[in-house]
Amino acid sequence: MVGKLVKNMVSQAQSGLLRAKAASKRSEEGLCSLPSVWDVEVRQRLRALPYPAAYLTAVADRIAEAIAAWQSDLDAPNNLVLLGSPVDNTAAVLDAALTADHTPELTTSLDILRPLPWTMRPADPLLVEAHLTEALARLQEAEQSDDDDDPDDLARRQRVIVLPPLEQCYLRCIGGWRGIEWLRDTVSAQQNYFWVIPSNTWAWAFLSRVCQVEAYFNYTHPLPRLDRDALRDWITPLAATLGQPLSEADEAASALGDISWSTFAELCEGRPEVARSLWLRSLRLQQSDRPEQPQIPDQGKPLPVLLRQVQPALPSLPDLEAADHYVIHALMLHGVMARSHLALSLGQPESMVQVRVQMLRQSGLLHLGQSGLSIHPAYYSRLYTELDTNNFLTEENA
């Protein structure tokens, strides 16, 4: 009896899945992807879309709380590590949160210092320790010394140091995390500074294993997640700028924004960068509306045809070889990487690594930007599962 019931339930579930796939296929009939020039235009507008104010305020509030504790208690932690996934732009979120709009009480009362302005790993990754040492020395030389100051005076705690992402401060190779060890020891010794450090979760897991950073950087906070309402309120105004004003007769023809935001929030796991990527992938237009020679609209102007939208979905992974897993895992651990750094971390000739990189780029899994190679945000969830299943170190199994 129980076996028959289970069999019926499985049969019903399979039938429902087939109906959903059929409905999805029908919904895309007659639709096509955006021309490349329009895809680039929408991508640029998405990239320029500021993070939601409430999202940044949540980050700013946590930083303010940590700094307030450090200023009122000699034994309070003097650091905060802001954790995001390898596809989150954690450093950009941090910079946006530390603006006068979100932290006026911090920006006016504290001296926020950025001694290392790099946005990617130094050309010689083995010199990270030297860069860190020189930057701190320059800071200390620039400060006015006062022999009468009491080192335990809480009123002296006014300086906040914002560091580059932790994943940019090391490379998994011989001697590659000396900078992390220096930073680990220096932060704990320099109690007159408050250190704010962005880091991706995979780098944090690795560094916790090899040099126990969690014992020294003892206050961590994950980036907040965007729920369905926050995602809808964030993206819908941008969607409105892409379409033409609709007459009553046209309203039924446009399906832009007619998606399940709950499903969307689950797919992107509340991550803004994944949301940008999946939302872009969901845009379509009628095949009959596709111009032979599409033109880029003037800045801020709507596209010349109405857009449609299908329910966003995670892209499928291509068949991956063992060598691909190692390339992808290195990028998870290190964030954005130059190809030469990737080869060094893998201990392989750059020419050999380039073959795998090129294939992964063609399949869409990797993105090549001005700063280097990185994981395409839309594939993050499936790649996470792929590597975890194949027993790679992830953010969860450290």
Coordinates of C-alpha atoms in Angstrom, one line a residue:
M1 CA 0.0 0.0 0.0
V2 CA 2.8 2.4 1.0
G3 CA 4.8 1.5 -2.1
K4 CA 1.8 2.2 -4.3
L5 CA 1.3 5.6 -2.6
V6 CA 4.9 6.6 -3.1
K7 CA 4.8 5.5 -6.7
N8 CA 1.7 7.7 -7.3
M9 CA 3.4 10.6 -5.6
V10 CA 6.5 10.3 -7.8
S11 CA 4.3 9.9 -10.9
Q12 CA 2.4 13.1 -10.0
A13 CA 5.6 15.0 -9.3
Q14 CA 7.1 14.0 -12.6
S15 CA 3.9 14.9 -14.4
G16 CA 3.9 18.3 -12.8
L17 CA 7.5 18.9 -13.8
L18 CA 6.8 17.9 -17.4
R19 CA 3.8 20.3 -17.4
A20 CA 6.0 23.1 -16.0
K21 CA 8.6 22.5 -18.7
A22 CA 6.0 22.5 -21.4
A23 CA 4.5 25.7 -20.1
S24 CA 7.9 27.3 -20.0
K25 CA 8.6 26.2 -23.5
R26 CA 5.3 27.6 -24.8
S27 CA 6.0 30.9 -23.0
E28 CA 9.2 31.3 -25.0
E29 CA 7.7 30.5 -28.4
G30 CA 8.3 33.4 -30.8
L31 CA 10.8 35.0 -28.5
C32 CA 14.5 35.5 -29.0
S33 CA 17.5 36.9 -27.1
L34 CA 18.4 40.5 -27.1
P35 CA 20.8 41.7 -29.9
S36 CA 24.4 41.9 -28.5
V37 CA 24.4 45.7 -28.6
W38 CA 21.3 45.9 -26.5
D39 CA 22.5 43.1 -24.2
V40 CA 25.7 45.2 -23.5
E41 CA 23.6 48.3 -22.9
V42 CA 21.3 46.6 -20.4
R43 CA 24.4 45.0 -18.7
Q44 CA 26.0 48.4 -18.3
R45 CA 22.8 49.9 -16.8
L46 CA 22.6 46.9 -14.4
R47 CA 26.2 47.3 -13.4
A48 CA 25.6 51.0 -12.7
L49 CA 22.5 50.3 -10.5
P50 CA 23.4 51.3 -7.0
Y51 CA 22.9 48.8 -4.2
P52 CA 19.6 49.2 -2.3
A53 CA 19.9 51.8 0.5
A54 CA 18.5 49.5 3.1
Y55 CA 21.1 46.9 2.1
L56 CA 24.0 49.3 2.6
T57 CA 22.5 50.7 5.8
A58 CA 22.4 47.2 7.3
V59 CA 26.2 46.8 6.5
A60 CA 26.9 50.3 7.8
D61 CA 25.0 49.7 11.1
R62 CA 27.0 46.5 11.8
I63 CA 30.3 48.3 11.2
A64 CA 29.2 51.2 13.4
E65 CA 28.2 48.8 16.2
A66 CA 31.6 47.1 16.1
I67 CA 33.5 50.4 16.1
A68 CA 31.4 51.7 19.0
A69 CA 32.2 48.6 21.0
W70 CA 35.9 49.0 20.3
Q71 CA 35.8 52.7 21.3
S72 CA 34.1 51.9 24.6
D73 CA 35.8 48.7 25.8
L74 CA 39.6 48.1 25.8
D75 CA 39.0 44.4 25.4
A76 CA 36.6 44.6 22.4
P77 CA 37.7 43.3 19.0
N78 CA 39.5 45.8 16.9
N79 CA 38.5 44.3 13.6
L80 CA 35.5 43.3 11.5
V81 CA 35.6 40.9 8.5
L82 CA 32.8 41.4 6.1
L83 CA 32.1 38.1 4.4
G84 CA 30.6 37.6 0.9
S85 CA 30.6 34.8 -1.7
P86 CA 33.2 34.7 -4.4
V87 CA 30.7 36.4 -6.8
D88 CA 29.7 39.1 -4.4
N89 CA 31.6 42.4 -4.8
T90 CA 32.2 42.7 -1.1
A91 CA 34.7 45.5 -1.4
A92 CA 32.3 47.6 -3.5
V93 CA 29.6 47.0 -1.0
L94 CA 31.9 48.1 1.8
D95 CA 33.0 51.2 0.0
A96 CA 29.4 52.2 -0.7
A97 CA 28.3 51.6 2.9
L98 CA 31.1 53.8 4.2
T99 CA 29.8 56.9 2.6
A100 CA 28.3 59.9 4.3
D101 CA 24.8 58.9 3.1
H102 CA 24.8 55.7 5.2
T103 CA 27.3 56.4 8.0
P104 CA 27.3 60.2 8.6
E105 CA 28.2 59.7 12.2
L106 CA 31.2 57.6 11.3
T107 CA 32.5 59.6 8.3
T108 CA 32.4 62.8 10.3
S109 CA 33.9 61.6 13.6
L110 CA 36.4 59.0 12.4
D111 CA 39.5 59.0 10.3
I112 CA 38.8 56.4 7.7
L113 CA 42.1 55.3 6.0
R114 CA 42.7 53.2 2.9
P115 CA 46.5 52.7 2.9
L116 CA 46.4 50.1 0.1
P117 CA 44.3 51.4 -2.8
W118 CA 44.7 48.4 -5.0
T119 CA 41.7 46.6 -6.5
M120 CA 43.5 43.5 -7.5
R121 CA 46.4 41.4 -6.3
P122 CA 49.9 43.0 -6.9
A123 CA 51.7 41.9 -10.0
D124 CA 54.2 39.9 -7.8
P125 CA 51.9 38.2 -5.3
L126 CA 54.9 37.2 -3.2
L127 CA 55.5 40.9 -2.3
V128 CA 52.1 41.3 -0.6
E129 CA 53.8 41.3 2.8
A130 CA 56.2 44.0 1.8
H131 CA 53.3 46.1 0.5
L132 CA 51.4 45.8 3.7
T133 CA 54.5 46.6 5.9
E134 CA 55.3 49.7 3.8
A135 CA 51.7 50.9 3.9
L136 CA 51.4 50.7 7.7
A137 CA 54.8 52.3 8.1
R138 CA 53.7 55.3 5.9
L139 CA 50.5 55.6 8.0
Q140 CA 52.4 55.7 11.3
E141 CA 55.0 58.2 9.9
A142 CA 52.2 60.5 8.8
E143 CA 50.6 60.6 12.2
Q144 CA 51.4 63.2 14.7
S145 CA 53.2 61.6 17.7
D146 CA 52.4 62.7 21.2
D147 CA 54.5 61.2 24.0
D148 CA 51.9 62.2 26.6
D149 CA 49.2 60.0 25.0
D150 CA 48.1 57.1 27.1
P151 CA 48.0 54.0 24.9
D152 CA 45.0 52.8 26.8
D153 CA 43.1 56.0 26.3
L154 CA 39.8 55.1 24.6
A155 CA 39.5 58.6 23.3
R156 CA 42.4 58.0 21.0
R157 CA 40.5 55.3 19.1
Q158 CA 39.5 57.3 16.1
R159 CA 41.3 55.7 13.1
V160 CA 39.7 53.0 10.9
I161 CA 41.8 51.1 8.3
V162 CA 39.9 49.6 5.4
L163 CA 41.9 46.9 3.6
P164 CA 41.6 45.4 0.2
P165 CA 39.8 42.1 0.0
L166 CA 41.5 39.3 1.9
E167 CA 41.5 37.0 -1.1
Q168 CA 43.7 39.6 -2.9
C169 CA 46.3 39.4 -0.2
Y170 CA 47.5 35.9 -0.7
L171 CA 48.0 33.2 -3.3
R172 CA 47.8 29.4 -2.7
C173 CA 51.4 28.6 -3.4
I174 CA 54.7 28.2 -1.5
G175 CA 55.2 31.4 0.5
G176 CA 51.9 32.8 -0.9
W177 CA 50.2 33.6 2.4
R178 CA 53.0 35.3 4.3
G179 CA 51.1 38.5 3.9
I180 CA 48.1 37.0 5.6
E181 CA 50.3 35.8 8.5
W182 CA 51.8 39.3 8.8
L183 CA 48.4 40.9 8.7
R184 CA 47.0 38.4 11.2
D185 CA 49.7 39.2 13.7
T186 CA 49.8 43.0 13.1
V187 CA 46.0 43.5 13.4
S188 CA 45.9 41.9 16.8
A189 CA 48.9 44.0 18.0
Q190 CA 47.7 47.4 16.6
Q191 CA 44.7 48.0 18.9
N192 CA 44.8 51.8 18.2
Y193 CA 43.4 51.0 14.8
F194 CA 40.1 49.4 13.9
W195 CA 40.5 47.2 10.8
V196 CA 37.7 46.6 8.4
I197 CA 38.5 43.7 6.0
P198 CA 36.3 42.4 3.2
S199 CA 36.7 38.7 2.3
N200 CA 35.1 36.0 0.3
T201 CA 33.9 33.0 2.2
W202 CA 35.9 30.4 0.4
A203 CA 39.2 32.3 1.0
W204 CA 38.1 32.7 4.7
A205 CA 37.6 28.9 4.9
F206 CA 41.0 28.2 3.4
L207 CA 42.9 30.7 5.4
S208 CA 41.2 29.5 8.6
R209 CA 42.5 26.1 7.9
V210 CA 46.1 26.9 6.9
C211 CA 46.9 29.9 9.2
Q212 CA 43.9 30.1 11.7
V213 CA 42.8 33.6 10.8
E214 CA 39.5 33.1 12.6
A215 CA 41.4 33.1 15.9
Y216 CA 42.8 36.5 15.2
F217 CA 40.1 38.2 13.1
N218 CA 37.5 37.4 15.7
Y219 CA 34.5 39.4 14.5
T220 CA 32.8 38.4 11.3
H221 CA 29.6 39.5 9.6
P222 CA 28.1 38.1 6.4
L223 CA 26.6 40.4 3.8
P224 CA 22.9 40.7 4.1
R225 CA 20.6 38.9 1.6
L226 CA 17.9 40.6 -0.4
D227 CA 14.4 39.1 -0.1
R228 CA 11.7 39.0 -2.8
D229 CA 10.4 42.5 -2.0
A230 CA 13.8 44.1 -1.8
L231 CA 14.8 42.5 -5.2
R232 CA 11.6 43.6 -6.8
D233 CA 11.9 47.2 -5.5
W234 CA 15.5 47.3 -6.5
I235 CA 15.2 46.1 -10.1
T236 CA 11.7 47.2 -11.2
P237 CA 12.7 50.9 -11.5
L238 CA 15.5 49.9 -13.9
A239 CA 13.1 47.7 -15.9
A240 CA 10.8 50.7 -16.3
T241 CA 13.7 52.7 -18.0
L242 CA 14.2 50.0 -20.6
G243 CA 10.6 49.9 -22.0
Q244 CA 8.6 52.5 -23.9
P245 CA 5.7 54.1 -22.1
L246 CA 2.7 51.8 -22.8
S247 CA -0.7 52.7 -24.0
E248 CA -3.7 50.8 -22.6
A249 CA -3.7 48.7 -25.8
D250 CA 0.0 47.8 -25.2
E251 CA -0.2 46.9 -21.6
A252 CA -1.3 43.3 -22.2
A253 CA 1.5 42.9 -24.7
S254 CA 4.3 43.6 -22.3
A255 CA 5.4 40.9 -19.8
L256 CA 8.4 42.7 -18.4
G257 CA 8.5 42.1 -14.6
D258 CA 5.8 39.5 -14.8
I259 CA 7.8 36.9 -12.9
S260 CA 7.7 35.1 -9.6
W261 CA 10.0 37.3 -7.4
S262 CA 9.9 34.6 -4.6
T263 CA 11.4 32.1 -7.0
F264 CA 13.8 34.7 -8.3
A265 CA 15.0 35.4 -4.7
E266 CA 15.5 31.7 -4.1
L267 CA 17.5 31.2 -7.3
C268 CA 19.9 34.1 -6.6
E269 CA 20.0 33.4 -2.9
G270 CA 19.5 37.1 -2.2
R271 CA 22.9 38.0 -3.8
P272 CA 22.8 41.3 -5.7
E273 CA 25.4 40.2 -8.3
V274 CA 23.7 36.9 -9.1
A275 CA 20.4 38.8 -9.3
R276 CA 21.8 41.2 -11.9
S277 CA 23.1 38.3 -14.0
L278 CA 19.9 36.1 -13.8
W279 CA 17.6 39.0 -14.5
L280 CA 19.6 40.0 -17.6
R281 CA 19.4 36.4 -18.8
S282 CA 15.6 36.4 -18.5
L283 CA 15.0 39.3 -21.0
R284 CA 13.7 38.5 -24.4
L285 CA 11.9 40.2 -27.3
Q286 CA 9.5 39.1 -30.0
Q287 CA 11.3 37.6 -32.9
S288 CA 9.2 39.8 -35.2
D289 CA 10.4 42.9 -33.3
R290 CA 14.1 42.2 -33.7
P291 CA 15.6 44.8 -36.0
E292 CA 18.1 43.8 -38.7
Q293 CA 20.6 46.5 -37.5
P294 CA 19.8 47.3 -33.9
Q295 CA 21.2 50.7 -32.7
I296 CA 22.3 51.6 -29.2
P297 CA 19.8 54.0 -27.6
D298 CA 20.9 57.4 -26.3
Q299 CA 22.1 57.3 -22.7
G300 CA 19.2 56.6 -20.4
K301 CA 16.7 56.3 -23.2
P302 CA 14.4 53.2 -23.5
L303 CA 15.0 50.5 -26.0
P304 CA 13.0 50.9 -29.2
V305 CA 10.9 47.8 -28.8
L306 CA 9.0 46.3 -25.9
L307 CA 10.8 43.6 -24.0
R308 CA 9.4 40.4 -22.6
Q309 CA 10.6 38.4 -19.7
V310 CA 10.7 34.7 -19.0
Q311 CA 11.0 33.3 -15.5
P312 CA 14.7 33.5 -14.6
A313 CA 16.5 30.1 -14.3
L314 CA 19.9 28.9 -13.3
P315 CA 22.0 27.9 -16.4
S316 CA 23.0 24.3 -16.7
L317 CA 26.6 23.3 -16.4
P318 CA 28.5 21.8 -19.3
D319 CA 30.4 18.6 -18.8
L320 CA 33.5 19.5 -16.7
E321 CA 36.8 17.6 -16.5
A322 CA 38.9 17.3 -13.4
A323 CA 41.2 20.0 -14.7
D324 CA 38.3 22.4 -14.9
H325 CA 37.4 21.8 -11.3
Y326 CA 40.9 22.9 -10.2
V327 CA 40.7 26.1 -12.3
I328 CA 37.2 26.9 -10.9
H329 CA 38.2 26.1 -7.3
A330 CA 41.2 28.4 -7.6
L331 CA 39.0 31.3 -8.7
M332 CA 36.6 30.6 -5.9
L333 CA 39.5 30.8 -3.4
H334 CA 41.2 33.9 -4.9
G335 CA 38.4 35.9 -6.5
V336 CA 39.5 37.9 -9.5
M337 CA 42.8 36.6 -10.9
A338 CA 45.3 37.4 -13.6
R339 CA 45.9 34.3 -15.7
S340 CA 49.6 34.2 -14.6
H341 CA 48.5 34.2 -10.9
L342 CA 46.0 31.4 -11.7
A343 CA 48.8 29.3 -13.3
L344 CA 51.1 29.9 -10.3
S345 CA 48.4 28.9 -7.8
L346 CA 47.8 25.7 -9.8
G347 CA 51.5 24.9 -10.3
Q348 CA 51.1 24.5 -14.0
P349 CA 52.5 26.3 -17.1
E350 CA 50.4 29.3 -18.2
S351 CA 50.0 27.9 -21.7
M352 CA 48.3 24.7 -20.3
V353 CA 46.0 26.7 -18.0
Q354 CA 45.0 29.0 -20.8
V355 CA 43.5 26.0 -22.8
R356 CA 41.1 25.2 -19.9
V357 CA 40.4 28.9 -19.3
Q358 CA 39.5 29.4 -22.9
M359 CA 37.1 26.5 -22.9
L360 CA 35.4 27.6 -19.7
R361 CA 35.0 31.2 -21.0
Q362 CA 33.4 29.9 -24.2
S363 CA 30.9 27.9 -22.1
G364 CA 30.1 31.0 -20.1
L365 CA 31.3 29.9 -16.7
L366 CA 34.2 32.4 -16.5
H367 CA 34.2 36.1 -17.1
L368 CA 37.2 38.1 -18.3
G369 CA 37.2 41.7 -17.2
Q370 CA 39.8 44.4 -17.0
S371 CA 41.0 43.1 -13.6
G372 CA 41.2 39.5 -14.6
L373 CA 39.3 36.2 -14.6
S374 CA 36.4 35.5 -12.3
I375 CA 33.4 33.2 -11.9
H376 CA 30.2 34.2 -13.8
P377 CA 27.7 34.9 -11.0
A378 CA 24.8 33.0 -12.7
Y379 CA 26.8 29.8 -12.4
Y380 CA 27.8 30.2 -8.8
S381 CA 25.2 28.0 -7.2
R382 CA 25.6 25.1 -9.5
L383 CA 29.4 25.3 -9.4
Y384 CA 29.3 25.3 -5.6
T385 CA 27.3 22.0 -5.7
E386 CA 29.7 20.6 -8.3
L387 CA 32.8 21.3 -6.3
D388 CA 31.3 20.2 -3.0
T389 CA 30.1 16.9 -4.5
N390 CA 33.7 16.3 -5.7
N391 CA 35.1 16.9 -2.2
F392 CA 36.8 20.3 -2.8
L393 CA 37.2 22.7 0.1
T394 CA 34.2 25.1 0.1
E395 CA 33.0 27.7 2.5
E396 CA 30.9 25.1 4.3
N397 CA 33.2 22.0 4.6
A398 CA 36.2 23.7 6.0

